[in-house]
Amino acid sequence: MLLILNLAIVAAVWFGGATAITGGMSVGTVVAAINYLSFALFPILMLTGMIGPVSAADASASRILEVLDAQPQARQRPGANQTRITRGQIVFTDVSFSYPGNGAEPALSNISFVAEAGQTVAIVGATGSGKSTLVHLIPRFYDVTAGRITMDGSDIREMDLPGLRRDIGMVLQETVLFSGTVADNIRYGRISASPDAVGEAARVAQADAFIRALPQGYDTRVGQRGVTLSGGQRQRIAIARAILVQPKVLILDDATSALDMETEIRLQTALDAFTHDTQTPMTRLIVAQRISSVLTADTIIVLDHGRVHAMGPHRQLLAQSAVYQDIYRSQLGEPDNSKEHAHG
Ligand SMILES: Nc1ncnc2c1ncn2[C@@H]1O[C@H](COP(=O)(O)OP(=O)(O)OP(=O)(O)O)[C@@H](O)[C@H]1O
Ligand SMILES: [Mg+2]
């Protein structure tokens, strides 16, 4: 564009000049024409500069619309019953699941187990064994391919979807903090929560102490343009967020992986006391890498390539499952029957 406009000016000088010399045109007309051309130069350059951003915005807009138009895989059925979770008993019956478009290899095959109301069920297994997939099926991020999951006796596909999710507190494997204050981040699940309730949830999650030590305490901004928190701090904020809604079912997907063992034990003790105080039995599903996190669980499920390899309480698994023994030995040393020794 710059070249064309400048050539136009050259042409105006050339021909205009020649015509002015022979007297066919006044010098003023030529000068005016050159001036007009240079005035036109700037806006036209601006316009061409906008072509790039406009086409980039067009591409972005179509991507955003793709997300906005996406239909969730799990949808509310017409006439879903409005019953909310009252106790939190979860039963998996012969559940299999393949990711859409990845049909050949099922991520989970024939999973059956029962988590009674108020119990703690732990899920352990190698990376990629399907632990996250299993817990994602409970709030219906995906629907099962075969089999069924029931909550307090009713199939979760027949339940009111927002109601189901409201009663499930979930801490995802990847912690997400939003731009805003620490308190906003904890309050995310229950916007109306009082500062006291937020503090209480943070105390249970072992986050209160470090939050108070931040420059503006609970009003410190986090996320983009805010303070940077450590992995373990972020995890504890996410746990506080899940606890605040007083869910009937609490799912922790590797949510304590960045905490040291001592903090994790304090968190579990506080959680026990909290459920005892609020008198709401809270069924807990805990995905863990560390065996030490699951020793006290009522049931431990050992997953292997999407199948239940073994299931039972710690002592039983230690006696019966070779895979579990291997994991135990690699983390806590030789199994012997004294827990204190193993811990030390
Ligand atoms: N969104 C997805 N689409 C397709 N395949 C997936 C998806 N998420 C996970 N998978 C596959 O499902 C299997 C189980 O993955 P999953 O995330 O459940 O493992 P995991 O046990 O949670 O592992 P980790 O301990 O690393 O978190 C893996 O083979 C993985 O590649
Ligand atoms: Mg996972």
Coordinates of C-alpha atoms and ligand atoms in Angstrom, one line a residue:
M1 CA 0.0 0.0 0.0
L2 CA 2.9 2.3 1.0
L3 CA 4.5 1.7 -2.4
I4 CA 1.4 2.3 -4.4
L5 CA 0.6 5.5 -2.7
N6 CA 4.1 6.8 -3.0
L7 CA 4.2 5.9 -6.7
A8 CA 0.9 7.8 -7.0
I9 CA 2.7 10.9 -5.5
V10 CA 5.6 10.4 -7.9
A11 CA 3.2 10.2 -10.8
A12 CA 1.4 13.3 -9.7
V13 CA 4.7 15.2 -9.5
W14 CA 5.9 13.8 -12.8
F15 CA 2.8 14.4 -14.9
G16 CA 1.5 17.3 -12.9
G17 CA 4.9 19.0 -13.1
A18 CA 5.1 18.4 -16.9
T19 CA 1.6 19.8 -17.4
A20 CA 2.3 22.8 -15.1
I21 CA 5.4 23.7 -17.2
T22 CA 3.5 23.7 -20.4
G23 CA 0.8 25.8 -18.7
G24 CA -2.0 23.3 -18.9
M25 CA -2.5 23.2 -15.1
S26 CA -1.6 25.6 -12.3
V27 CA 1.2 24.8 -9.8
G28 CA -1.4 25.1 -7.0
T29 CA -3.5 22.3 -8.4
V30 CA -0.5 20.0 -8.5
V31 CA 0.5 20.9 -5.0
A32 CA -3.0 20.3 -3.8
A33 CA -3.2 16.9 -5.5
I34 CA 0.1 15.9 -3.8
N35 CA -1.2 17.0 -0.5
Y36 CA -4.5 15.1 -0.8
L37 CA -2.5 12.0 -1.7
S38 CA -0.3 12.3 1.4
F39 CA -3.4 12.8 3.6
A40 CA -4.9 9.7 2.2
L41 CA -1.7 7.7 3.0
F42 CA -2.2 7.5 6.7
P43 CA -5.8 6.2 7.0
I44 CA -5.2 3.7 4.3
L45 CA -2.2 2.4 6.1
M46 CA -4.3 2.1 9.3
L47 CA -6.9 0.2 7.4
T48 CA -4.4 -2.3 6.1
G49 CA -2.9 -2.7 9.6
M50 CA -6.3 -3.8 10.8
I51 CA -6.6 -6.7 8.3
G52 CA -4.3 -8.9 10.5
P53 CA -6.1 -8.5 13.8
V54 CA -9.5 -8.7 12.2
S55 CA -8.8 -12.1 10.6
A56 CA -7.2 -13.3 13.9
A57 CA -10.3 -12.3 15.8
D58 CA -12.5 -14.1 13.2
A59 CA -10.6 -17.3 13.8
S60 CA -10.8 -16.9 17.6
A61 CA -14.5 -16.1 17.5
S62 CA -15.2 -19.3 15.7
R63 CA -13.3 -21.2 18.3
I64 CA -15.1 -19.6 21.1
L65 CA -18.4 -20.2 19.5
E66 CA -17.4 -23.8 19.1
V67 CA -17.0 -24.0 22.9
L68 CA -20.2 -22.1 23.6
D69 CA -22.2 -24.3 21.3
A70 CA -20.7 -27.6 22.6
Q71 CA -23.3 -29.9 24.2
P72 CA -22.3 -31.6 27.4
Q73 CA -22.1 -35.3 27.0
A74 CA -24.2 -35.9 30.1
R75 CA -27.5 -34.3 29.9
Q76 CA -30.4 -34.0 32.2
R77 CA -33.1 -36.4 31.3
P78 CA -36.6 -35.1 30.9
G79 CA -38.6 -35.9 34.1
A80 CA -35.4 -36.4 36.2
N81 CA -36.4 -36.9 39.8
Q82 CA -35.6 -34.0 42.1
T83 CA -34.4 -36.1 45.0
R84 CA -31.2 -34.8 46.5
I85 CA -28.5 -36.9 48.0
T86 CA -29.4 -37.5 51.6
R87 CA -26.9 -40.1 52.8
G88 CA -24.3 -40.4 50.2
Q89 CA -24.2 -44.1 49.6
I90 CA -22.5 -44.8 46.2
V91 CA -22.7 -48.1 44.4
F92 CA -20.9 -49.0 41.2
T93 CA -22.4 -52.0 39.5
D94 CA -20.3 -53.5 36.7
V95 CA -19.3 -50.1 35.4
S96 CA -17.4 -49.9 32.1
F97 CA -16.4 -46.7 30.4
S98 CA -14.7 -45.8 27.1
Y99 CA -13.8 -42.2 26.3
P100 CA -15.8 -41.0 23.3
G101 CA -13.8 -41.4 20.1
N102 CA -11.4 -43.7 21.9
G103 CA -13.8 -46.7 21.7
A104 CA -11.3 -49.6 21.3
E105 CA -9.6 -49.4 24.7
P106 CA -12.0 -49.0 27.6
A107 CA -10.6 -46.7 30.3
L108 CA -12.6 -48.7 32.9
S109 CA -13.9 -52.3 32.8
N110 CA -16.4 -54.0 35.1
I111 CA -15.9 -51.9 38.2
S112 CA -18.1 -52.8 41.1
F113 CA -17.8 -51.5 44.6
V114 CA -19.9 -50.0 47.4
A115 CA -19.1 -46.9 49.4
E116 CA -21.5 -46.8 52.3
A117 CA -22.6 -43.5 53.6
G118 CA -19.9 -41.9 55.7
Q119 CA -17.2 -44.3 54.6
T120 CA -13.9 -43.5 53.1
V121 CA -13.0 -45.3 49.9
A122 CA -9.5 -44.9 48.6
I123 CA -8.4 -45.5 45.0
V124 CA -4.8 -46.3 44.3
G125 CA -3.0 -47.5 41.2
A126 CA -0.4 -46.7 38.7
T127 CA -0.6 -43.5 36.6
G128 CA -3.1 -44.0 33.8
S129 CA -4.9 -46.8 35.5
G130 CA -8.2 -44.9 35.4
K131 CA -8.4 -43.4 38.9
S132 CA -9.4 -39.9 37.7
T133 CA -11.8 -41.4 35.1
L134 CA -13.5 -43.4 37.9
V135 CA -14.2 -40.4 40.1
H136 CA -15.2 -38.2 37.2
L137 CA -18.1 -40.5 36.5
I138 CA -19.8 -39.7 39.8
P139 CA -20.7 -36.1 39.1
R140 CA -21.4 -37.2 35.6
F141 CA -18.6 -35.4 33.7
Y142 CA -19.2 -38.5 31.5
D143 CA -21.9 -41.1 31.5
V144 CA -21.0 -44.8 31.9
T145 CA -20.8 -46.9 28.8
A146 CA -22.1 -49.9 30.5
G147 CA -23.3 -50.8 34.0
R148 CA -24.7 -48.3 36.5
I149 CA -23.9 -46.0 39.3
T150 CA -26.4 -45.4 42.0
M151 CA -26.5 -42.8 44.7
D152 CA -28.7 -43.6 47.7
G153 CA -30.3 -46.2 45.5
S154 CA -31.2 -44.2 42.5
D155 CA -29.4 -44.3 39.2
I156 CA -27.4 -41.0 38.8
R157 CA -28.6 -40.7 35.2
E158 CA -32.1 -40.3 36.5
M159 CA -31.2 -37.6 39.0
D160 CA -31.5 -33.9 38.7
L161 CA -28.0 -32.9 37.4
P162 CA -27.5 -29.6 39.2
G163 CA -28.8 -31.1 42.4
L164 CA -26.4 -34.1 42.1
R165 CA -23.5 -31.8 41.6
R166 CA -24.4 -29.5 44.4
D167 CA -24.1 -32.3 46.9
I168 CA -20.7 -33.4 45.6
G169 CA -17.6 -31.6 46.6
M170 CA -14.8 -32.3 44.2
V171 CA -11.2 -31.3 44.2
L172 CA -9.7 -32.0 40.8
Q173 CA -6.3 -33.3 40.2
E174 CA -5.3 -30.0 38.6
T175 CA -6.1 -27.2 41.0
V176 CA -7.8 -24.2 39.4
L177 CA -7.7 -20.8 41.1
F178 CA -9.7 -17.9 39.6
S179 CA -8.5 -14.3 39.5
G180 CA -9.8 -12.8 42.6
T181 CA -9.2 -12.8 46.3
V182 CA -8.5 -15.9 48.4
A183 CA -11.9 -15.6 50.0
D184 CA -13.6 -15.4 46.6
N185 CA -11.8 -18.5 45.6
I186 CA -13.0 -20.4 48.6
R187 CA -16.5 -19.0 48.4
Y188 CA -16.8 -20.1 44.7
G189 CA -19.2 -23.0 45.5
R190 CA -21.4 -21.1 47.9
I191 CA -21.3 -17.4 47.1
S192 CA -23.5 -16.5 50.1
A193 CA -21.1 -18.1 52.6
S194 CA -20.2 -15.9 55.6
P195 CA -16.6 -15.0 56.3
D196 CA -16.8 -17.2 59.4
A197 CA -17.8 -20.2 57.3
V198 CA -15.0 -19.4 54.9
G199 CA -12.5 -19.3 57.8
E200 CA -13.9 -22.5 59.2
A201 CA -13.5 -24.3 55.9
A202 CA -10.0 -23.0 55.5
R203 CA -9.1 -24.2 59.0
V204 CA -10.3 -27.7 58.3
A205 CA -8.3 -27.6 55.0
Q206 CA -5.2 -26.5 57.0
A207 CA -5.1 -23.3 54.9
D208 CA -6.1 -20.8 57.5
A209 CA -2.6 -20.2 58.9
F210 CA -0.8 -19.5 55.6
I211 CA -3.7 -17.4 54.3
R212 CA -3.5 -15.2 57.4
A213 CA 0.2 -14.8 56.7
L214 CA -0.4 -13.4 53.2
P215 CA 0.0 -9.6 52.7
Q216 CA -3.8 -8.9 52.9
G217 CA -4.9 -12.2 54.5
Y218 CA -8.2 -13.5 53.0
D219 CA -8.4 -10.4 50.7
T220 CA -5.1 -11.1 49.0
R221 CA -5.5 -11.4 45.3
V222 CA -4.5 -14.6 43.6
G223 CA -4.4 -15.8 40.0
Q224 CA -3.2 -13.6 37.2
R225 CA -1.7 -10.5 38.5
G226 CA -2.0 -11.7 42.1
V227 CA 0.4 -13.5 44.5
T228 CA 1.7 -16.8 43.3
L229 CA 0.9 -19.6 45.7
S230 CA 2.7 -22.9 46.0
G231 CA 1.1 -26.2 44.7
G232 CA 0.3 -27.3 48.2
Q233 CA -1.3 -23.9 49.1
R234 CA -3.4 -24.0 46.0
Q235 CA -4.5 -27.5 46.8
R236 CA -5.6 -26.5 50.3
I237 CA -7.6 -23.6 49.0
A238 CA -9.3 -26.0 46.6
I239 CA -10.0 -28.4 49.4
A240 CA -11.5 -25.5 51.5
R241 CA -13.7 -24.6 48.6
A242 CA -15.0 -28.2 48.4
I243 CA -15.6 -28.4 52.2
L244 CA -17.4 -25.1 52.3
V245 CA -20.5 -26.5 50.5
Q246 CA -20.7 -29.2 53.2
P247 CA -21.1 -31.9 50.5
K248 CA -22.5 -35.3 51.1
V249 CA -19.8 -36.8 48.9
L250 CA -16.3 -35.5 49.0
I251 CA -14.0 -36.5 46.1
L252 CA -10.3 -35.7 46.4
D253 CA -8.4 -36.6 43.2
D254 CA -4.8 -36.6 44.3
A255 CA -5.6 -33.4 46.1
T256 CA -3.0 -33.8 48.8
S257 CA -0.1 -34.8 46.6
A258 CA 1.8 -31.6 47.3
L259 CA 1.3 -31.7 51.1
D260 CA 3.8 -33.2 53.4
M261 CA 2.7 -36.2 55.4
E262 CA 2.2 -34.3 58.6
T263 CA -0.1 -31.7 57.1
E264 CA -2.0 -34.4 55.4
I265 CA -2.6 -36.3 58.6
R266 CA -3.7 -33.0 60.3
L267 CA -6.1 -32.4 57.4
Q268 CA -7.7 -35.9 57.7
T269 CA -8.1 -35.5 61.4
A270 CA -9.7 -32.1 61.0
L271 CA -12.0 -33.5 58.3
D272 CA -13.1 -36.3 60.6
A273 CA -13.8 -33.8 63.4
F274 CA -15.7 -31.6 61.0
T275 CA -18.0 -34.3 59.7
H276 CA -18.6 -35.3 63.3
D277 CA -19.5 -31.8 64.3
T278 CA -21.8 -31.0 61.4
Q279 CA -23.4 -34.4 61.9
T280 CA -23.5 -34.9 58.2
P281 CA -21.9 -38.2 57.2
M282 CA -19.6 -37.4 54.4
T283 CA -18.7 -40.2 52.0
R284 CA -15.2 -39.7 50.9
L285 CA -13.5 -40.9 47.8
I286 CA -9.8 -40.4 47.9
V287 CA -7.4 -40.9 45.0
A288 CA -3.9 -41.1 46.3
Q289 CA -0.4 -41.8 45.1
R290 CA 0.8 -42.3 48.6
I291 CA -0.1 -45.4 50.5
S292 CA 0.3 -43.5 53.8
S293 CA -2.8 -41.4 52.8
V294 CA -5.1 -44.4 52.6
L295 CA -4.1 -46.6 55.5
T296 CA -7.2 -45.8 57.5
A297 CA -9.7 -46.0 54.6
D298 CA -12.6 -48.4 55.0
T299 CA -12.0 -49.8 51.5
I300 CA -9.0 -49.5 49.3
I301 CA -9.5 -50.2 45.6
V302 CA -6.3 -51.1 43.7
L303 CA -6.9 -50.2 40.0
D304 CA -4.8 -51.7 37.2
H305 CA -5.4 -50.8 33.6
G306 CA -8.9 -49.8 34.3
R307 CA -9.8 -53.0 36.2
V308 CA -10.1 -53.7 39.9
H309 CA -7.1 -55.6 40.8
A310 CA -7.8 -56.0 44.5
M311 CA -10.2 -54.4 47.0
G312 CA -10.5 -54.4 50.7
P313 CA -9.1 -52.7 53.9
H314 CA -5.4 -52.1 54.3
R315 CA -4.6 -55.2 56.4
Q316 CA -6.5 -57.6 54.0
L317 CA -4.8 -56.2 50.9
L318 CA -1.4 -56.3 52.6
A319 CA -1.9 -60.0 53.2
Q320 CA -3.5 -60.9 49.9
S321 CA -2.5 -58.5 47.0
A322 CA 0.9 -58.8 45.5
V323 CA 0.5 -55.5 43.6
Y324 CA -0.5 -53.7 46.9
Q325 CA 2.5 -55.3 48.7
D326 CA 4.8 -53.9 46.0
I327 CA 3.4 -50.4 46.2
Y328 CA 3.6 -50.6 50.0
R329 CA 7.1 -51.8 50.0
S330 CA 8.3 -49.2 47.5
Q331 CA 6.9 -46.4 49.6
L332 CA 7.1 -47.5 53.2
G333 CA 9.6 -50.2 53.4
E334 CA 9.1 -53.8 54.4
P335 CA 5.6 -54.5 55.6
D336 CA 5.6 -55.7 59.1
N337 CA 2.7 -55.6 61.5
S338 CA 3.8 -52.6 63.5
K339 CA 2.4 -49.5 61.9
E340 CA 4.5 -47.2 64.0
H341 CA 7.7 -48.8 62.7
A342 CA 6.5 -48.5 59.1
H343 CA 5.7 -44.9 59.6
G344 CA 9.0 -44.1 61.1
Ligands
LIG1 N1 -10.3 -37.0 28.2 C1 -9.8 -38.2 27.8 N2 -10.0 -38.6 26.5 C2 -9.5 -39.8 26.1 N3 -8.7 -40.6 26.9 C3 -8.5 -40.2 28.2 C4 -9.0 -38.9 28.7 N4 -8.6 -38.8 30.0 C5 -7.9 -39.9 30.3 N5 -7.8 -40.8 29.2 C6 -7.2 -42.1 29.2 O1 -7.8 -42.9 30.2 C7 -6.8 -43.7 30.9 C8 -7.0 -43.4 32.4 O2 -6.7 -42.0 32.7 P1 -6.9 -41.4 34.1 O3 -6.7 -40.0 34.0 O4 -8.1 -41.9 34.7 O5 -5.6 -42.1 34.9 P2 -5.2 -41.8 36.4 O6 -5.2 -43.1 37.1 O7 -6.0 -40.7 37.0 O8 -3.7 -41.4 36.2 P3 -2.8 -40.3 37.1 O9 -2.4 -41.1 38.3 O10 -1.7 -40.0 36.2 O11 -3.7 -39.2 37.4 C9 -5.5 -43.2 30.3 O12 -5.1 -44.3 29.4 C10 -5.7 -41.9 29.6 O13 -4.9 -41.8 28.5
MG2 MG -5.6 -38.9 37.7

